[in-house]
Coordinates of C-alpha atoms in Angstrom, one line a residue:
M1 CA -28.1 1.2 4.7
E2 CA -27.5 -2.2 5.8
L3 CA -24.1 -3.5 6.9
F4 CA -23.7 -7.0 3.8
N5 CA -20.6 -8.9 4.0
F6 CA -18.2 -10.4 1.4
N7 CA -16.2 -13.3 2.1
F8 CA -13.8 -14.7 -0.7
K9 CA -10.3 -15.7 -1.6
A10 CA -7.6 -14.0 -3.9
M11 CA -3.9 -13.9 -4.7
G12 CA -4.0 -16.9 -2.7
S13 CA -5.6 -15.5 0.6
P14 CA -8.9 -15.5 2.8
C15 CA -10.2 -11.7 1.6
S16 CA -13.6 -10.0 2.8
L17 CA -15.3 -6.7 2.0
S18 CA -17.7 -5.0 4.6
F19 CA -19.5 -1.9 3.9
Y20 CA -23.1 -0.5 4.3
A21 CA -24.9 -0.4 0.9
P22 CA -28.8 0.9 0.6
S23 CA -29.7 -2.6 -0.9
A24 CA -28.6 -6.1 -1.0
S25 CA -28.8 -5.5 -4.9
Y26 CA -26.7 -2.3 -4.7
A27 CA -24.2 -4.7 -2.5
N28 CA -23.7 -7.3 -4.5
D29 CA -23.7 -5.0 -8.0
T30 CA -21.1 -2.9 -6.0
F31 CA -18.7 -6.7 -5.1
V32 CA -18.9 -8.0 -8.8
K33 CA -17.4 -5.0 -9.7
A34 CA -14.5 -5.6 -6.9
R35 CA -14.1 -9.4 -7.4
A36 CA -13.8 -8.6 -11.1
A37 CA -10.7 -5.5 -10.7
I38 CA -8.6 -7.9 -8.3
A39 CA -9.4 -11.3 -11.1
Q40 CA -7.6 -8.4 -13.6
L41 CA -5.5 -8.0 -10.9
E42 CA -4.0 -11.1 -10.2
Q43 CA -4.5 -11.8 -14.5
T44 CA -1.6 -8.7 -15.2
Y45 CA 0.7 -9.3 -11.9
S46 CA 0.5 -12.8 -10.6
I47 CA 4.0 -15.0 -11.2
Y48 CA 1.5 -18.2 -11.1
K49 CA 0.0 -17.9 -14.2
P50 CA 2.1 -18.3 -17.0
D51 CA 0.3 -15.8 -20.0
S52 CA 0.6 -13.1 -17.4
L53 CA 1.9 -9.6 -18.0
V54 CA 4.7 -10.5 -15.1
C55 CA 5.4 -13.8 -16.8
Q56 CA 6.1 -12.3 -19.9
I57 CA 8.4 -9.7 -19.0
N58 CA 10.3 -12.6 -16.7
Q59 CA 10.4 -15.0 -19.8
N60 CA 11.6 -11.9 -22.0
A61 CA 14.7 -11.4 -20.0
G62 CA 17.8 -11.1 -21.5
I63 CA 15.7 -11.1 -25.0
R64 CA 13.6 -7.9 -25.4
P65 CA 11.5 -5.6 -23.9
I66 CA 7.7 -6.4 -23.5
L67 CA 4.7 -3.2 -23.6
I68 CA 3.4 -2.3 -20.2
D69 CA -0.4 0.1 -19.7
N70 CA 0.2 3.1 -17.8
Q71 CA -1.3 1.1 -14.4
T72 CA 1.8 -0.7 -14.7
Y73 CA 4.6 1.7 -15.6
C74 CA 2.5 3.6 -11.6
L75 CA 3.7 0.8 -10.4
L76 CA 6.9 0.3 -11.3
K77 CA 7.5 4.1 -10.3
Y78 CA 6.5 3.2 -7.0
A79 CA 8.8 0.9 -6.7
D80 CA 11.8 2.7 -7.9
Q81 CA 10.8 4.7 -4.6
A82 CA 10.7 1.8 -2.3
Y83 CA 14.2 1.3 -2.9
Q84 CA 15.4 4.5 -2.7
L85 CA 13.1 4.6 0.7
S86 CA 15.1 1.6 1.6
G87 CA 18.3 2.0 0.8
G88 CA 17.9 -0.9 -1.8
I89 CA 17.1 -3.8 0.4
F90 CA 13.4 -3.3 -0.9
D91 CA 13.9 -4.6 -4.7
I92 CA 10.8 -6.1 -7.4
T93 CA 14.4 -8.7 -9.1
S94 CA 14.5 -10.5 -5.6
G95 CA 12.1 -13.0 -7.1
V96 CA 15.2 -15.3 -7.9
L97 CA 16.3 -15.4 -4.1
S98 CA 12.8 -16.4 -3.5
D99 CA 12.4 -19.6 -6.0
L100 CA 16.2 -20.6 -4.3
W101 CA 14.8 -20.6 -0.5
D102 CA 11.9 -23.7 -0.6
F103 CA 10.5 -23.4 2.4
R104 CA 9.1 -26.6 1.4
Q105 CA 11.4 -28.9 1.5
A106 CA 13.1 -26.6 4.6
K107 CA 16.4 -26.8 3.2
I108 CA 19.5 -23.5 3.5
P109 CA 21.1 -22.8 -0.1
Q110 CA 24.5 -23.7 -0.7
D111 CA 26.5 -20.1 -0.3
T112 CA 27.3 -20.6 -3.9
Q113 CA 24.2 -21.3 -4.8
I114 CA 23.0 -17.5 -3.6
K115 CA 26.0 -15.6 -4.5
A116 CA 24.7 -16.9 -8.3
C117 CA 21.1 -15.6 -7.6
K118 CA 22.4 -12.3 -5.6
S119 CA 24.0 -11.9 -9.2
L120 CA 20.7 -11.5 -11.2
V121 CA 18.9 -8.8 -8.3
D122 CA 19.8 -6.0 -9.4
W123 CA 16.8 -3.0 -9.9
T124 CA 18.6 -0.3 -11.4
S125 CA 20.2 -2.1 -14.1
V126 CA 16.0 -2.8 -15.1
Q127 CA 15.6 -0.8 -18.4
W128 CA 12.1 1.1 -18.1
N129 CA 10.0 3.7 -19.5
Q130 CA 6.5 4.6 -19.7
T131 CA 5.6 2.1 -22.4
E132 CA 8.2 -0.8 -21.8
I133 CA 10.2 -3.4 -19.4
Y134 CA 13.3 -5.0 -20.1
L135 CA 15.5 -7.0 -17.5
P136 CA 18.8 -6.9 -19.1
Q137 CA 20.2 -10.4 -17.9
I138 CA 18.8 -14.5 -18.7
G139 CA 17.2 -15.1 -15.2
M140 CA 16.3 -12.0 -13.6
K141 CA 12.6 -11.9 -12.0
L142 CA 10.7 -9.9 -11.8
D143 CA 8.0 -10.0 -8.5
L144 CA 5.5 -7.3 -7.7
G145 CA 3.9 -9.3 -5.1
G146 CA 5.1 -7.2 -2.3
I147 CA 2.7 -4.0 -3.4
V148 CA 0.2 -5.7 -5.9
K149 CA -1.1 -7.3 -3.0
E150 CA -1.7 -3.4 -1.2
Y151 CA -2.0 -1.4 -3.9
A152 CA -5.9 -3.9 -4.9
A153 CA -6.8 -2.8 -1.7
D154 CA -6.8 0.8 -2.2
M155 CA -7.7 0.0 -5.3
L156 CA -10.8 -1.4 -4.1
A157 CA -11.4 1.5 -1.8
S158 CA -11.5 3.4 -4.1
L159 CA -13.8 1.4 -6.4
M160 CA -16.3 0.9 -3.9
K161 CA -16.1 4.7 -3.5
Q162 CA -16.9 5.9 -6.8
N163 CA -20.0 3.7 -6.6
K164 CA -21.3 5.9 -3.5
I165 CA -19.6 4.0 -0.9
D166 CA -18.3 5.4 2.7
H167 CA -18.4 3.4 5.5
G168 CA -16.9 0.0 5.3
L169 CA -13.1 -1.9 5.5
V170 CA -11.5 -3.8 2.5
E171 CA -9.5 -6.7 3.6
L172 CA -7.6 -8.8 1.1
G173 CA -5.0 -11.3 3.2
G174 CA -4.7 -9.5 6.0
D175 CA -3.5 -6.2 4.9
I176 CA -6.6 -3.7 5.0
Y177 CA -8.3 -0.2 3.7
V178 CA -11.1 1.2 6.2
L179 CA -13.1 4.0 4.3
G180 CA -15.2 5.6 6.7
E181 CA -16.5 4.1 10.1
H182 CA -19.6 2.2 10.9
L183 CA -22.8 4.2 10.3
S184 CA -23.5 4.5 14.2
G185 CA -20.1 6.4 13.9
E186 CA -18.4 3.7 16.0
P187 CA -14.3 2.7 15.0
W188 CA -13.7 -0.6 12.8
L189 CA -11.6 -3.2 15.4
V190 CA -8.9 -4.1 13.5
D191 CA -6.9 -7.6 15.3
I192 CA -3.0 -7.3 14.4
K193 CA -1.4 -10.7 15.1
K194 CA 1.6 -12.6 17.2
P195 CA 3.7 -15.2 15.7
D196 CA 3.4 -18.1 17.8
S197 CA 6.3 -20.7 17.2
G198 CA 4.4 -21.3 13.9
K199 CA 1.0 -21.7 14.5
R200 CA -2.0 -20.1 13.7
P201 CA -1.0 -16.7 15.0
N202 CA -3.1 -15.1 18.4
R203 CA -4.0 -11.3 18.5
I204 CA -1.3 -8.7 19.7
A205 CA -3.1 -5.9 20.4
Q206 CA -6.4 -4.9 18.7
I207 CA -7.0 -1.3 17.1
K208 CA -9.9 0.9 16.2
M209 CA -9.4 2.2 13.1
T210 CA -11.7 4.9 11.3
R211 CA -9.7 5.6 7.5
G212 CA -6.7 4.4 5.9
G213 CA -4.3 1.4 5.1
L214 CA -3.0 -1.9 7.3
A215 CA -0.8 -3.7 6.8
S216 CA 1.9 -6.4 8.1
S217 CA 4.2 -8.2 7.6
G218 CA 5.5 -11.1 9.4
D219 CA 7.4 -14.6 9.1
Y220 CA 4.1 -16.5 10.9
E221 CA 3.5 -16.1 6.8
R222 CA 6.1 -19.4 5.5
N223 CA 8.5 -20.3 7.4
F224 CA 10.9 -22.8 8.8
N225 CA 12.8 -23.5 11.6
Y226 CA 16.3 -25.3 11.5
Q227 CA 19.3 -26.1 14.2
G228 CA 16.9 -23.8 16.8
V229 CA 17.0 -20.2 14.0
N230 CA 13.5 -19.7 12.4
Y231 CA 14.2 -18.9 8.6
C232 CA 11.0 -16.1 7.0
H233 CA 10.5 -15.7 3.0
I234 CA 11.7 -12.5 3.9
I235 CA 15.1 -12.1 1.3
N236 CA 17.2 -9.1 2.0
P237 CA 18.7 -9.2 -1.6
Q238 CA 22.1 -7.6 -0.5
T239 CA 22.1 -10.5 1.9
G240 CA 20.8 -13.6 0.0
W241 CA 19.1 -14.3 3.6
P242 CA 16.4 -14.0 5.5
A243 CA 15.8 -11.4 7.7
Q244 CA 16.1 -11.3 11.2
G245 CA 15.4 -9.6 14.0
L246 CA 12.4 -9.3 13.8
T247 CA 9.0 -11.7 14.5
A248 CA 6.3 -9.5 12.9
V249 CA 5.7 -6.0 12.0
S250 CA 2.0 -3.8 11.7
V251 CA 1.9 0.0 9.9
R252 CA -0.6 1.9 9.3
A253 CA -0.7 4.7 6.4
E254 CA -2.8 6.5 4.5
Q255 CA -2.9 4.0 1.9
C256 CA -2.2 0.5 2.5
V257 CA 0.1 -0.1 0.0
L258 CA 2.7 2.6 1.4
A259 CA 1.5 0.4 5.1
G260 CA 2.7 -2.6 3.4
T261 CA 5.8 -1.6 2.2
L262 CA 7.2 -0.2 5.4
A263 CA 5.9 -3.4 6.9
T264 CA 8.0 -5.3 4.3
I265 CA 11.1 -2.7 4.8
A266 CA 11.3 -2.6 8.7
M267 CA 11.0 -6.8 8.5
L268 CA 14.7 -6.7 6.4
K269 CA 16.6 -3.9 8.8
G270 CA 15.8 -6.5 12.0
Q271 CA 16.0 -4.5 14.8
A272 CA 17.3 -1.1 13.2
A273 CA 13.6 -0.6 12.5
I274 CA 12.3 0.6 15.1
E275 CA 14.3 3.8 15.3
W276 CA 13.9 4.2 11.7
L277 CA 9.9 3.5 12.1
N278 CA 10.0 6.3 14.7
Q279 CA 11.8 8.4 13.0
L280 CA 8.7 8.1 9.9
E281 CA 6.3 9.1 12.8
V282 CA 4.4 6.4 11.1
D283 CA 2.0 4.1 13.4
F284 CA 3.2 0.7 13.9
V285 CA 3.5 -2.2 16.5
A286 CA 6.4 -4.2 16.1
Q287 CA 7.8 -7.2 17.9
D288 CA 11.4 -8.8 17.9
N289 CA 12.8 -12.1 17.6
K290 CA 12.9 -12.1 22.0
G291 CA 9.3 -11.5 22.3
I292 CA 9.4 -7.6 22.9
L293 CA 6.7 -5.7 22.2
H294 CA 7.8 -2.3 20.0
T295 CA 5.1 0.2 19.2
N296 CA 3.9 4.1 18.8
Y297 CA 0.5 3.4 18.5
T298 CA -2.8 5.6 18.9
N299 CA -5.9 4.3 18.8
S300 CA -8.0 7.0 16.5

């Protein structure tokens, strides 16, 4: 068995697969299958592909329902669970608010604009079942971007296991799934990134992983500073304003998609997230806007 590394770009992010395989041809075959699976997810759920399923759903908001497959139904069901867990602040209909906050222009929207967009954010009003989904208001937008990348990491890990790959690491834009330690028995070393005033994030910690998912959320991904206040791309749908209080959160969970959801909810909760994460008894590392580190992480 030999360690193989594949670097590629998907979902707008640098990605990599590292795993042990019996031969180069076997490893390459596994990688080709993984790339095809990622491409299918992007084609179905990207808001940047006009012919994607999500764009069809959004284009028909207030007009008609759109048919969905079982995979999409399962993602919607998960999104509903995340909405309930978060008390309504993890809402996949908040895409209109993300569009309003144009981080390329570094401009704060007017209160009237925020109020108008908030009226289009309401997951509970969406009509959906196992076969179709309907957004009831023209202008509503569904955005599964807060779920799909982490879901993809879990899916690729499952695909690799089906190909009898038992030792490896999936990384999709910083979201990670580890499916077994190195063949030597050593854990994989994973860096936790630290925001650094808009510069490339530095390492805040290095942890050891042998299995499970790890996902991070932070204000360093897309942000701008206006009059001394940092505004990040993570928008609270209940206020219409960017999340405040924390600059970065990393969470470890059995699945990467769950880790990602918890990290995003934590960013939205701000400093109240520290107590919330402790109550959930999940491993996490968080940094607040004063630079103070909060963690209950155990390296295992």
